[in-house]
Amino acid sequence: MNMYSKKWGGYQKSLFIVLFLVFPLLTPKVSFPAEAAQKRIDKKDLLLKFKKGETVQGVVIQGPDLIEIMKITDDDIRIEGSTIEGGLDFSNLPTVKNQIQIMDSEIRMNRDNFYAVEAENTHFSKRVFFLKTVFSGKVDFAGATFGEEAVFLGATFRGQTYFSFTTFHKFVSFLAAVFENRLMLRMIDVREYADFRDAVIGQLDFDST
């Protein structure tokens, strides 16, 4: 088997996994409560739900609580139809051992620095899914490494978004994503395949990749 066939076979496997996991997005489902009706959940209850393998739905989550949970457990993080306040700051979490699936949710910025996600030089060892997620603030994945599939299907990036010196070891998808502000792609390393089909980019800052 030649090198091309091996790469194509690996891509097909990754694509099948992604389609299997995001299939629920393509099927009708019940709408979750508007923000006014969402209840806040504390860190203890949040951790308990993840320990049970449950999907957290229709709640308001404090971003720092979520980061603290990822520091002490490698349980899957599954969130749907919720609001994450205060941003997600991975600065003190160099390696994320959790699989992350955040769907139909909004990640609001930290009002001190206007970042919705700070993940500079962070290593994500498992699959990461931000499906139809709204990033309400700047997003920084500069120098980050994604060890498995990274999927931003239908995501909306409202602030400046940085993917500089970022490494994707597996399939990465920005299918139908919307970048309302500047997208910076500088010296990124994609080992398998990147999908930007139907993506809308307000301003692209691109350097040799």
XYZ file of N, CA, C and O in Angstrom:
836
model
N 0.858 -1.200 0.000
C 0.000 0.000 0.000
C 0.890 1.244 0.000
O 1.793 1.355 0.816
N 0.651 2.167 -0.917
C 1.495 3.355 -0.986
C 1.100 4.378 0.059
O 0.080 4.257 0.723
N 1.935 5.413 0.202
C 1.720 6.436 1.234
C 0.389 7.141 1.045
O -0.325 7.422 1.996
N 0.022 7.433 -0.220
C -1.239 8.137 -0.480
C -2.423 7.315 0.000
O -3.342 7.823 0.633
N -2.393 6.004 -0.284
C -3.504 5.139 0.117
C -3.643 5.086 1.622
O -4.743 5.089 2.174
N -2.490 5.038 2.336
C -2.540 5.009 3.798
C -3.168 6.283 4.342
O -3.993 6.265 5.247
N -2.759 7.442 3.795
C -3.301 8.715 4.269
C -4.789 8.806 3.973
O -5.582 9.272 4.782
N -5.180 8.358 2.763
C -6.596 8.425 2.389
C -7.426 7.504 3.276
O -8.516 7.860 3.714
N -6.875 6.326 3.566
C -7.586 5.403 4.441
C -7.763 5.980 5.829
O -8.823 5.862 6.440
N -6.732 6.654 6.346
C -6.825 7.288 7.662
C -7.834 8.401 7.669
O -8.591 8.571 8.630
N -7.859 9.181 6.593
C -8.837 10.267 6.497
C -10.252 9.725 6.474
O -11.159 10.238 7.138
N -10.489 8.645 5.682
C -11.827 8.064 5.603
C -12.300 7.596 6.984
O -13.458 7.795 7.357
N -11.380 6.977 7.745
C -11.735 6.513 9.079
C -12.104 7.683 9.979
O -13.106 7.646 10.693
N -11.311 8.762 9.930
C -11.587 9.939 10.760
C -12.909 10.571 10.372
O -13.700 10.972 11.231
N -13.164 10.667 9.062
C -14.404 11.277 8.596
C -15.609 10.469 9.041
O -16.628 11.022 9.470
N -15.504 9.129 8.992
C -16.606 8.277 9.435
C -16.905 8.508 10.910
O -18.063 8.626 11.320
N -15.855 8.588 11.737
C -16.030 8.817 13.173
C -16.722 10.143 13.426
O -17.659 10.245 14.218
N -16.273 11.183 12.721
C -16.863 12.512 12.905
C -18.323 12.516 12.509
O -19.186 13.035 13.217
N -18.642 11.944 11.352
C -20.034 11.919 10.896
C -20.912 11.136 11.859
O -22.060 11.513 12.118
N -20.381 10.053 12.413
C -21.145 9.257 13.373
C -21.456 10.062 14.623
O -22.575 10.038 15.141
N -20.487 10.830 15.101
C -20.650 11.566 16.345
C -21.489 12.825 16.182
O -22.150 13.258 17.124
N -21.474 13.429 14.990
C -22.239 14.663 14.799
C -23.576 14.408 14.127
O -24.334 15.340 13.886
N -23.907 13.154 13.844
C -25.176 12.849 13.186
C -26.384 13.447 13.899
O -27.316 13.907 13.251
N -26.407 13.484 15.256
C -27.556 14.094 15.931
C -27.811 15.531 15.516
O -28.933 16.020 15.609
N -26.810 16.250 15.044
C -27.007 17.629 14.601
C -27.892 17.698 13.375
O -28.531 18.714 13.101
N -27.931 16.623 12.602
C -28.667 16.623 11.344
C -30.096 16.135 11.516
O -30.853 16.096 10.565
N -30.460 15.770 12.739
C -31.786 15.255 13.001
C -32.566 16.199 13.895
O -31.997 16.913 14.710
N -33.913 16.244 13.762
C -34.718 17.140 14.599
C -34.547 16.813 16.076
O -34.360 15.674 16.469
N -34.622 17.854 16.904
C -34.507 17.634 18.347
C -35.276 18.715 19.083
O -35.671 19.730 18.527
N -35.449 18.494 20.358
C -36.195 19.435 21.180
C -35.341 20.661 21.476
O -34.156 20.546 21.770
N -35.940 21.849 21.407
C -35.203 23.071 21.707
C -35.020 23.203 23.208
O -35.882 22.812 23.998
N -33.891 23.802 23.596
C -33.616 24.003 25.005
C -34.068 25.384 25.445
O -34.271 26.278 24.622
N -34.224 25.615 26.750
C -34.742 26.870 27.246
C -33.875 28.053 26.850
O -32.664 27.927 26.700
N -34.514 29.205 26.691
C -33.764 30.431 26.459
C -32.955 30.750 27.703
O -33.183 30.203 28.783
N -31.976 31.650 27.548
C -31.067 31.935 28.660
C -31.811 32.346 29.925
O -31.441 31.971 31.034
N -32.895 33.121 29.770
C -33.641 33.597 30.938
C -34.189 32.437 31.759
O -34.391 32.553 32.964
N -34.427 31.299 31.094
C -34.986 30.145 31.794
C -33.919 29.149 32.233
O -34.225 28.170 32.906
N -32.673 29.388 31.851
C -31.600 28.471 32.227
C -31.241 28.634 33.706
O -31.154 29.741 34.215
N -31.036 27.522 34.349
C -30.636 27.540 35.750
C -29.123 27.426 35.867
O -28.472 26.782 35.050
N -28.573 28.034 36.885
C -27.143 27.929 37.127
C -26.826 26.606 37.807
O -27.606 26.098 38.604
N -25.679 26.064 37.463
C -25.256 24.801 38.060
C -23.900 25.019 38.717
O -23.018 25.662 38.148
N -23.745 24.510 39.937
C -22.474 24.717 40.629
C -21.477 23.619 40.251
O -21.826 22.622 39.612
N -20.241 23.813 40.651
C -19.158 22.916 40.234
C -19.381 21.489 40.731
O -19.112 20.518 40.010
N -19.887 21.336 41.946
C -20.098 20.013 42.518
C -21.100 19.202 41.691
O -20.859 18.031 41.358
N -22.230 19.820 41.365
C -23.255 19.121 40.578
C -22.775 18.862 39.152
O -23.111 17.835 38.538
N -22.005 19.804 38.619
C -21.463 19.651 37.270
C -20.529 18.445 37.199
O -20.630 17.601 36.300
N -19.644 18.336 38.182
C -18.703 17.220 38.236
C -19.441 15.896 38.373
O -19.088 14.901 37.724
N -20.474 15.871 39.188
C -21.238 14.651 39.401
C -21.877 14.164 38.105
O -21.872 12.969 37.803
N -22.415 15.088 37.324
C -23.037 14.710 36.049
C -22.006 14.136 35.084
O -22.262 13.135 34.399
N -20.829 14.736 35.012
C -19.788 14.219 34.128
C -19.321 12.851 34.597
O -19.042 11.954 33.781
N -19.225 12.667 35.929
C -18.818 11.368 36.480
C -19.806 10.271 36.085
O -19.437 9.119 35.891
N -21.085 10.641 35.968
C -22.134 9.687 35.595
C -22.229 9.491 34.088
O -23.037 8.692 33.613
N -21.430 10.246 33.337
C -21.465 10.140 31.880
C -22.642 10.853 31.254
O -23.011 10.566 30.104
N -23.231 11.804 31.988
C -24.406 12.518 31.485
C -24.007 13.724 30.635
O -22.902 14.261 30.757
N -24.943 14.152 29.786
C -24.795 15.394 29.035
C -25.479 16.503 29.814
O -26.649 16.379 30.184
N -24.758 17.572 30.089
C -25.316 18.708 30.823
C -26.091 19.570 29.837
O -25.538 20.029 28.831
N -27.369 19.811 30.140
C -28.236 20.488 29.178
C -28.961 21.672 29.799
O -29.445 21.603 30.934
N -29.038 22.765 29.028
C -29.892 23.896 29.372
C -29.559 24.600 30.667
O -30.462 24.974 31.408
N -28.256 24.805 30.945
C -27.865 25.450 32.193
C -26.852 26.565 31.923
O -26.324 26.707 30.824
N -26.581 27.359 32.965
C -25.527 28.372 32.922
C -24.344 27.840 33.720
O -24.484 27.474 34.888
N -23.185 27.786 33.083
C -21.982 27.212 33.679
C -20.919 28.296 33.799
O -20.736 29.101 32.885
N -20.217 28.297 34.900
C -19.080 29.194 35.046
C -17.847 28.551 34.398
O -17.460 27.436 34.760
N -17.235 29.266 33.448
C -16.075 28.737 32.754
C -14.959 28.278 33.680
O -14.404 27.185 33.497
N -14.600 29.070 34.709
C -13.556 28.626 35.636
C -13.890 27.309 36.334
O -12.985 26.515 36.610
N -15.166 27.058 36.622
C -15.566 25.776 37.225
C -15.246 24.622 36.273
O -14.764 23.560 36.693
N -15.522 24.839 34.996
C -15.282 23.800 33.992
C -13.784 23.495 33.878
O -13.380 22.324 33.794
N -12.972 24.527 33.905
C -11.519 24.334 33.838
C -11.032 23.564 35.073
O -10.206 22.643 34.964
N -11.528 23.922 36.256
C -11.123 23.229 37.479
C -11.490 21.752 37.430
O -10.734 20.894 37.903
N -12.641 21.439 36.849
C -13.059 20.039 36.724
C -12.119 19.282 35.797
O -11.733 18.140 36.069
N -11.713 19.920 34.691
C -10.814 19.258 33.753
C -9.421 19.053 34.343
O -8.664 18.197 33.881
N -9.080 19.824 35.370
C -7.788 19.642 36.040
C -7.761 18.375 36.897
O -6.692 17.780 37.105
N -8.934 17.947 37.389
C -8.960 16.850 38.357
C -9.580 15.563 37.820
O -9.602 14.552 38.521
N -10.096 15.589 36.582
C -10.717 14.386 36.043
C -10.490 14.306 34.545
O -10.300 15.328 33.883
N -10.512 13.066 34.018
C -10.424 12.891 32.574
C -11.756 12.431 31.996
O -11.828 11.931 30.875
N -12.845 12.628 32.748
C -14.180 12.266 32.261
C -14.552 13.116 31.053
O -14.117 14.266 30.909
N -15.393 12.545 30.187
C -15.866 13.285 29.028
C -16.657 14.510 29.470
O -17.449 14.447 30.427
N -16.467 15.610 28.751
C -17.206 16.848 28.998
C -18.243 16.991 27.899
O -17.901 17.220 26.729
N -19.510 16.817 28.243
C -20.581 16.913 27.249
C -21.595 17.965 27.695
O -22.235 17.813 28.747
N -21.727 18.999 26.881
C -22.599 20.128 27.212
C -23.448 20.468 25.997
O -22.938 20.517 24.872
N -24.719 20.727 26.241
C -25.621 21.031 25.125
C -26.637 22.091 25.546
O -27.146 22.082 26.666
N -26.903 23.028 24.627
C -27.934 24.034 24.856
C -27.701 24.871 26.091
O -28.653 25.232 26.788
N -26.453 25.225 26.373
C -26.117 25.920 27.614
C -25.302 27.186 27.347
O -24.885 27.453 26.214
N -25.075 27.952 28.408
C -24.269 29.161 28.344
C -23.081 29.007 29.289
O -23.255 28.686 30.464
N -21.883 29.224 28.765
C -20.670 29.174 29.576
C -20.190 30.605 29.763
O -19.835 31.285 28.795
N -20.185 31.059 31.005
C -19.813 32.444 31.308
C -18.361 32.545 31.763
O -17.829 31.624 32.367
N -17.739 33.690 31.464
C -16.396 33.944 31.951
C -15.289 33.343 31.117
O -14.112 33.404 31.492
N -15.637 32.771 29.970
C -14.633 32.218 29.080
C -14.018 30.922 29.576
O -14.271 30.479 30.704
N -13.224 30.296 28.710
C -12.480 29.083 29.061
C -10.994 29.392 28.925
O -10.479 29.589 27.818
N -10.318 29.452 30.053
C -8.900 29.805 30.086
C -8.082 28.561 30.428
O -8.045 28.120 31.574
N -7.409 28.001 29.409
C -6.615 26.795 29.587
C -5.153 27.104 29.922
O -4.305 26.205 29.874
N -4.851 28.362 30.248
C -3.464 28.790 30.462
C -2.729 27.947 31.490
O -1.525 27.675 31.354
N -3.433 27.528 32.542
C -2.814 26.728 33.604
C -3.158 25.247 33.494
O -3.063 24.495 34.472
N -3.571 24.853 32.299
C -3.912 23.451 32.043
C -3.233 23.041 30.735
O -3.864 22.982 29.681
N -1.931 22.777 30.772
C -1.170 22.533 29.536
C -1.630 21.321 28.739
O -1.486 21.286 27.522
N -2.183 20.294 29.430
C -2.694 19.111 28.740
C -4.129 18.830 29.181
O -4.403 18.714 30.374
N -5.018 18.738 28.202
C -6.425 18.439 28.472
C -6.649 16.967 28.132
O -6.492 16.554 26.977
N -7.013 16.172 29.131
C -7.168 14.733 28.947
C -8.621 14.325 28.729
O -8.913 13.133 28.624
N -9.504 15.293 28.680
C -10.927 15.017 28.513
C -11.317 15.099 27.040
O -10.809 15.930 26.300
N -12.252 14.256 26.646
C -12.917 14.496 25.367
C -13.944 15.602 25.595
O -14.693 15.555 26.581
N -13.963 16.581 24.731
C -14.856 17.731 24.900
C -15.887 17.750 23.791
O -15.533 17.684 22.600
N -17.150 17.827 24.166
C -18.221 18.002 23.179
C -19.164 19.076 23.695
O -19.935 18.863 24.639
N -19.091 20.239 23.093
C -19.969 21.357 23.443
C -20.812 21.671 22.213
O -20.281 21.980 21.147
N -22.127 21.586 22.356
C -23.023 21.681 21.206
C -24.163 22.670 21.476
O -24.705 22.728 22.573
N -24.487 23.461 20.451
C -25.608 24.402 20.543
C -25.510 25.270 21.796
O -26.514 25.496 22.483
N -24.328 25.738 22.086
C -24.092 26.521 23.301
C -23.336 27.798 22.973
O -22.834 27.973 21.859
N -23.258 28.691 23.957
C -22.515 29.937 23.799
C -21.426 30.006 24.862
O -21.679 29.760 26.043
N -20.219 30.339 24.426
C -19.115 30.571 25.352
C -18.858 32.069 25.380
O -18.421 32.657 24.390
N -19.161 32.684 26.517
C -19.027 34.133 26.631
C -17.640 34.520 27.125
O -16.994 33.776 27.846
N -17.233 35.689 26.730
C -15.878 36.129 27.024
C -15.677 36.463 28.494
O -16.614 36.779 29.228
N -14.412 36.358 28.883
C -13.963 36.901 30.159
C -13.923 38.423 29.997
O -13.188 38.943 29.152
N -14.679 39.135 30.776
C -14.788 40.580 30.592
C -13.508 41.337 30.935
O -13.363 42.511 30.599
N -12.565 40.662 31.576
C -11.289 41.307 31.904
C -10.354 41.390 30.707
O -9.533 42.300 30.600
N -10.452 40.406 29.800
C -9.528 40.399 28.653
C -10.209 40.147 27.304
O -9.534 40.080 26.277
N -11.536 39.955 27.326
C -12.336 39.813 26.108
C -12.100 38.497 25.360
O -12.448 38.379 24.193
N -11.529 37.501 26.030
C -11.328 36.194 25.410
C -12.454 35.233 25.802
O -12.772 35.081 26.978
N -12.993 34.551 24.793
C -13.926 33.455 25.055
C -13.148 32.171 25.327
O -13.547 31.363 26.165
N -12.042 31.981 24.592
C -11.177 30.813 24.808
C -9.724 31.243 24.731
O -9.312 31.901 23.771
N -8.950 30.862 25.754
C -7.502 31.046 25.758
C -6.872 29.663 25.877
O -6.933 29.036 26.925
N -6.292 29.206 24.773
C -5.705 27.861 24.770
C -4.349 27.882 24.077
O -3.989 26.937 23.362
N -3.590 28.920 24.306
C -2.266 29.023 23.697
C -1.359 27.929 24.249
O -1.238 27.747 25.456
N -0.759 27.150 23.324
C 0.177 26.073 23.667
C -0.455 24.942 24.471
O 0.252 24.172 25.134
N -1.763 24.819 24.411
C -2.456 23.733 25.107
C -2.479 22.479 24.237
O -2.661 22.552 23.025
N -2.295 21.322 24.865
C -2.369 20.051 24.156
C -3.691 19.365 24.502
O -3.966 19.063 25.666
N -4.522 19.129 23.475
C -5.785 18.412 23.642
C -5.534 16.968 23.193
O -5.346 16.696 22.007
N -5.515 16.041 24.143
C -5.124 14.669 23.831
C -6.269 13.835 23.252
O -6.021 12.808 22.613
N -7.508 14.267 23.456
C -8.658 13.512 22.945
C -9.465 14.382 21.975
O -9.130 15.527 21.714
N -10.536 13.815 21.460
C -11.344 14.526 20.463
C -11.973 15.776 21.066
O -12.379 15.805 22.238
N -12.066 16.803 20.221
C -12.652 18.077 20.627
C -13.743 18.447 19.629
O -13.495 18.513 18.422
N -14.950 18.682 20.135
C -16.075 19.049 19.288
C -16.715 20.333 19.815
O -17.165 20.376 20.966
N -16.732 21.355 18.991
C -17.497 22.565 19.271
C -18.534 22.668 18.158
O -18.291 23.269 17.116
N -19.682 22.054 18.364
C -20.690 21.914 17.325
C -21.761 22.988 17.463
O -22.454 23.068 18.481
N -21.860 23.831 16.435
C -22.822 24.943 16.471
C -22.656 25.768 17.743
O -23.632 26.215 18.352
N -21.417 25.938 18.149
C -21.099 26.714 19.342
C -20.778 28.148 18.953
O -20.126 28.390 17.943
N -21.233 29.105 19.749
C -20.956 30.518 19.516
C -19.861 30.959 20.474
O -19.996 30.837 21.698
N -18.762 31.455 19.919
C -17.667 31.998 20.714
C -17.835 33.520 20.755
O -17.510 34.213 19.785
N -18.354 34.040 21.848
C -18.641 35.470 21.961
C -17.451 36.196 22.583
O -17.482 36.626 23.739
N -16.403 36.321 21.796
C -15.175 36.947 22.259
C -14.019 36.435 21.425
O -14.198 35.647 20.480
N -12.809 36.872 21.747
C -11.632 36.414 21.010
C -11.338 34.955 21.354
O -11.675 34.472 22.434
N -10.702 34.279 20.392
C -10.370 32.863 20.564
C -8.910 32.668 20.185
O -8.475 33.069 19.102
N -8.142 32.028 21.073
C -6.713 31.840 20.836
C -6.320 30.377 20.989
O -6.294 29.841 22.092
N -6.027 29.728 19.854
C -5.494 28.369 19.844
C -4.061 28.385 19.292
O -3.589 27.379 18.761
N -3.373 29.514 19.397
C -2.005 29.627 18.891
C -1.086 28.646 19.614
O -1.083 28.577 20.844
N -0.346 27.855 18.841
C 0.584 26.902 19.432
C -0.076 25.680 20.042
O 0.620 24.821 20.602
N -1.392 25.569 19.937
C -2.101 24.419 20.508
C -1.866 23.181 19.648
O -1.566 23.264 18.454
N -2.023 22.012 20.272
C -1.890 20.734 19.572
C -3.147 19.911 19.805
O -3.583 19.743 20.948
N -3.725 19.411 18.720
C -4.905 18.550 18.806
C -4.480 17.138 18.414
O -4.150 16.866 17.256
N -4.474 16.231 19.384
C -4.015 14.875 19.147
C -5.006 14.015 18.388
O -4.623 13.058 17.716
N -6.295 14.339 18.500
C -7.347 13.598 17.805
C -8.170 14.580 16.970
O -7.769 15.720 16.789
N -9.331 14.126 16.486
C -10.148 14.971 15.626
C -10.568 16.260 16.339
O -10.869 16.250 17.544
N -10.584 17.349 15.589
C -11.055 18.642 16.098
C -12.146 19.130 15.156
O -11.902 19.322 13.961
N -13.342 19.322 15.690
C -14.493 19.653 14.844
C -15.165 20.922 15.355
O -15.601 20.990 16.498
N -15.233 21.915 14.463
C -15.883 23.189 14.768
C -17.061 23.369 13.807
O -17.280 24.450 13.259
N -17.810 22.326 13.606
C -18.900 22.309 12.640
C -19.977 23.330 13.007
O -20.522 23.311 14.103
N -20.252 24.270 12.079
C -21.310 25.246 12.294
C -21.049 26.236 13.403
O -21.958 26.937 13.839
N -19.803 26.323 13.878
C -19.475 27.243 14.973
C -19.441 28.686 14.466
O -19.180 28.949 13.287
N -19.701 29.628 15.373
C -19.632 31.047 15.056
C -18.574 31.695 15.940
O -18.623 31.589 17.162
N -17.603 32.354 15.297
C -16.527 33.040 15.998
C -16.769 34.546 15.853
O -16.627 35.099 14.765
N -17.135 35.215 16.919
C -17.507 36.622 16.842
C -16.320 37.580 17.003
O -16.411 38.739 16.611
N -15.244 37.122 17.595
C -14.070 37.963 17.786
C -12.906 37.475 16.952
O -13.030 36.527 16.165
N -11.763 38.117 17.093
C -10.567 37.666 16.391
C -10.221 36.247 16.826
O -10.327 35.901 18.004
N -9.803 35.442 15.847
C -9.546 34.026 16.107
C -8.145 33.674 15.621
O -7.790 33.954 14.474
N -7.359 33.051 16.503
C -5.955 32.769 16.216
C -5.707 31.262 16.154
O -5.894 30.550 17.136
N -5.259 30.798 15.001
C -4.747 29.444 14.832
C -3.352 29.582 14.214
O -3.153 29.338 13.022
N -2.403 30.015 15.004
C -1.032 30.220 14.544
C -0.126 29.174 15.174
O -0.187 28.947 16.386
N 0.688 28.506 14.345
C 1.579 27.444 14.821
C 0.794 26.355 15.552
O 1.265 25.755 16.517
N -0.416 26.112 15.061
C -1.295 25.095 15.636
C -1.103 23.779 14.877
O -0.961 23.778 13.659
N -1.114 22.671 15.610
C -0.918 21.355 14.991
C -2.169 20.509 15.149
O -2.682 20.347 16.261
N -2.648 19.977 14.030
C -3.788 19.063 14.023
C -3.277 17.702 13.552
O -2.969 17.510 12.377
N -3.207 16.744 14.470
C -2.694 15.424 14.108
C -3.721 14.602 13.344
O -3.355 13.665 12.630
N -4.987 14.938 13.488
C -6.053 14.212 12.798
C -6.895 15.202 11.995
O -6.531 16.348 11.793
N -8.030 14.713 11.552
C -8.978 15.494 10.772
C -9.439 16.734 11.541
O -9.722 16.667 12.741
N -9.522 17.885 10.857
C -10.055 19.097 11.473
C -11.123 19.670 10.545
O -10.938 19.736 9.321
N -12.258 20.042 11.118
C -13.361 20.541 10.307
C -13.861 21.896 10.803
O -14.128 22.074 11.989
N -13.972 22.820 9.841
C -14.636 24.097 10.058
C -15.834 24.195 9.112
O -16.187 25.276 8.647
N -16.431 23.071 8.822
C -17.559 23.015 7.905
C -18.672 23.963 8.353
O -19.147 23.887 9.491
N -19.063 24.890 7.464
C -20.153 25.833 7.724
C -19.899 26.739 8.923
O -20.838 27.312 9.481
N -18.638 26.884 9.314
C -18.317 27.810 10.402
C -18.369 29.247 9.899
O -18.199 29.515 8.700
N -18.612 30.180 10.810
C -18.686 31.603 10.463
C -17.673 32.360 11.317
O -17.731 32.316 12.552
N -16.756 33.053 10.653
C -15.779 33.887 11.328
C -16.163 35.348 11.060
O -15.919 35.878 9.974
N -16.806 35.985 12.030
C -17.319 37.333 11.820
C -16.217 38.382 11.833
O -16.399 39.477 11.299
N -15.081 38.044 12.439
C -13.969 38.972 12.551
C -12.767 38.385 11.819
O -12.918 37.588 10.902
N -11.569 38.701 12.227
C -10.355 38.236 11.555
C -10.000 36.823 11.983
O -10.017 36.487 13.162
N -9.679 36.004 10.991
C -9.174 34.652 11.232
C -7.695 34.637 10.860
O -7.325 34.943 9.721
N -6.850 34.275 11.809
C -5.417 34.228 11.572
C -4.954 32.782 11.463
O -5.029 32.027 12.427
N -4.490 32.410 10.282
C -3.949 31.081 10.024
C -2.490 31.257 9.636
O -2.169 31.641 8.508
N -1.606 30.974 10.562
C -0.184 31.168 10.307
C 0.595 29.916 10.704
O 0.573 29.518 11.864
N 1.260 29.334 9.707
C 2.137 28.190 9.964
C 1.424 27.069 10.718
O 1.956 26.499 11.670
N 0.216 26.719 10.286
C -0.475 25.609 10.924
C -0.040 24.296 10.272
O 0.337 24.260 9.101
N -0.084 23.243 11.046
C 0.364 21.929 10.601
C -0.824 20.972 10.659
O -1.264 20.571 11.742
N -1.339 20.608 9.475
C -2.478 19.700 9.385
C -1.960 18.363 8.867
O -1.524 18.262 7.717
N -2.015 17.331 9.695
C -1.404 16.047 9.337
C -2.318 15.194 8.447
O -1.826 14.342 7.702
N -3.638 15.385 8.534
C -4.542 14.584 7.720
C -5.303 15.455 6.723
O -4.954 15.516 5.558
N -6.336 16.145 7.190
C -7.213 16.852 6.261
C -7.932 17.972 6.997
O -8.348 17.811 8.145
N -8.070 19.116 6.325
C -8.816 20.251 6.881
C -9.997 20.564 5.980
O -9.845 20.645 4.751
N -11.150 20.731 6.564
C -12.377 20.965 5.808
C -12.923 22.354 6.122
O -13.362 22.618 7.244
N -12.876 23.249 5.133
C -13.418 24.598 5.282
C -14.624 24.807 4.369
O -14.981 25.950 4.080
N -15.237 23.750 3.932
C -16.381 23.903 3.029
C -17.495 24.723 3.678
O -17.830 24.524 4.839
N -18.039 25.636 2.885
C -19.176 26.475 3.293
C -18.855 27.380 4.478
O -19.767 27.951 5.096
N -17.574 27.534 4.806
C -17.199 28.457 5.878
C -17.272 29.893 5.361
O -16.995 30.174 4.190
N -17.640 30.809 6.246
C -17.710 32.234 5.918
C -16.653 32.952 6.751
O -16.673 32.875 7.979
N -15.734 33.637 6.081
C -14.613 34.279 6.773
C -14.639 35.779 6.492
O -14.533 36.203 5.336
N -14.785 36.572 7.557
C -14.858 38.018 7.394
C -13.555 38.605 6.897
O -13.525 39.401 5.954
N -12.438 38.203 7.494
C -11.113 38.674 7.089
C -10.099 37.593 7.392
O -10.038 37.072 8.503
N -9.302 37.239 6.392
C -8.343 36.162 6.549
C -6.926 36.711 6.551
O -6.516 37.426 5.651
N -6.183 36.340 7.588
C -4.762 36.662 7.682
C -4.023 35.335 7.562
O -3.967 34.537 8.493
N -3.457 35.120 6.370
C -2.934 33.801 6.025
C -1.452 33.873 5.726
O -0.997 34.734 4.985
N -0.702 32.936 6.319
C 0.725 32.826 6.019
C 1.000 31.379 5.636
O 0.188 30.508 5.906
N 2.151 31.132 5.003
C 2.458 29.804 4.484
C 2.242 28.741 5.541
O 2.757 28.814 6.647
N 1.448 27.736 5.187
C 1.085 26.667 6.119
C 1.439 25.327 5.537
O 1.627 25.198 4.339
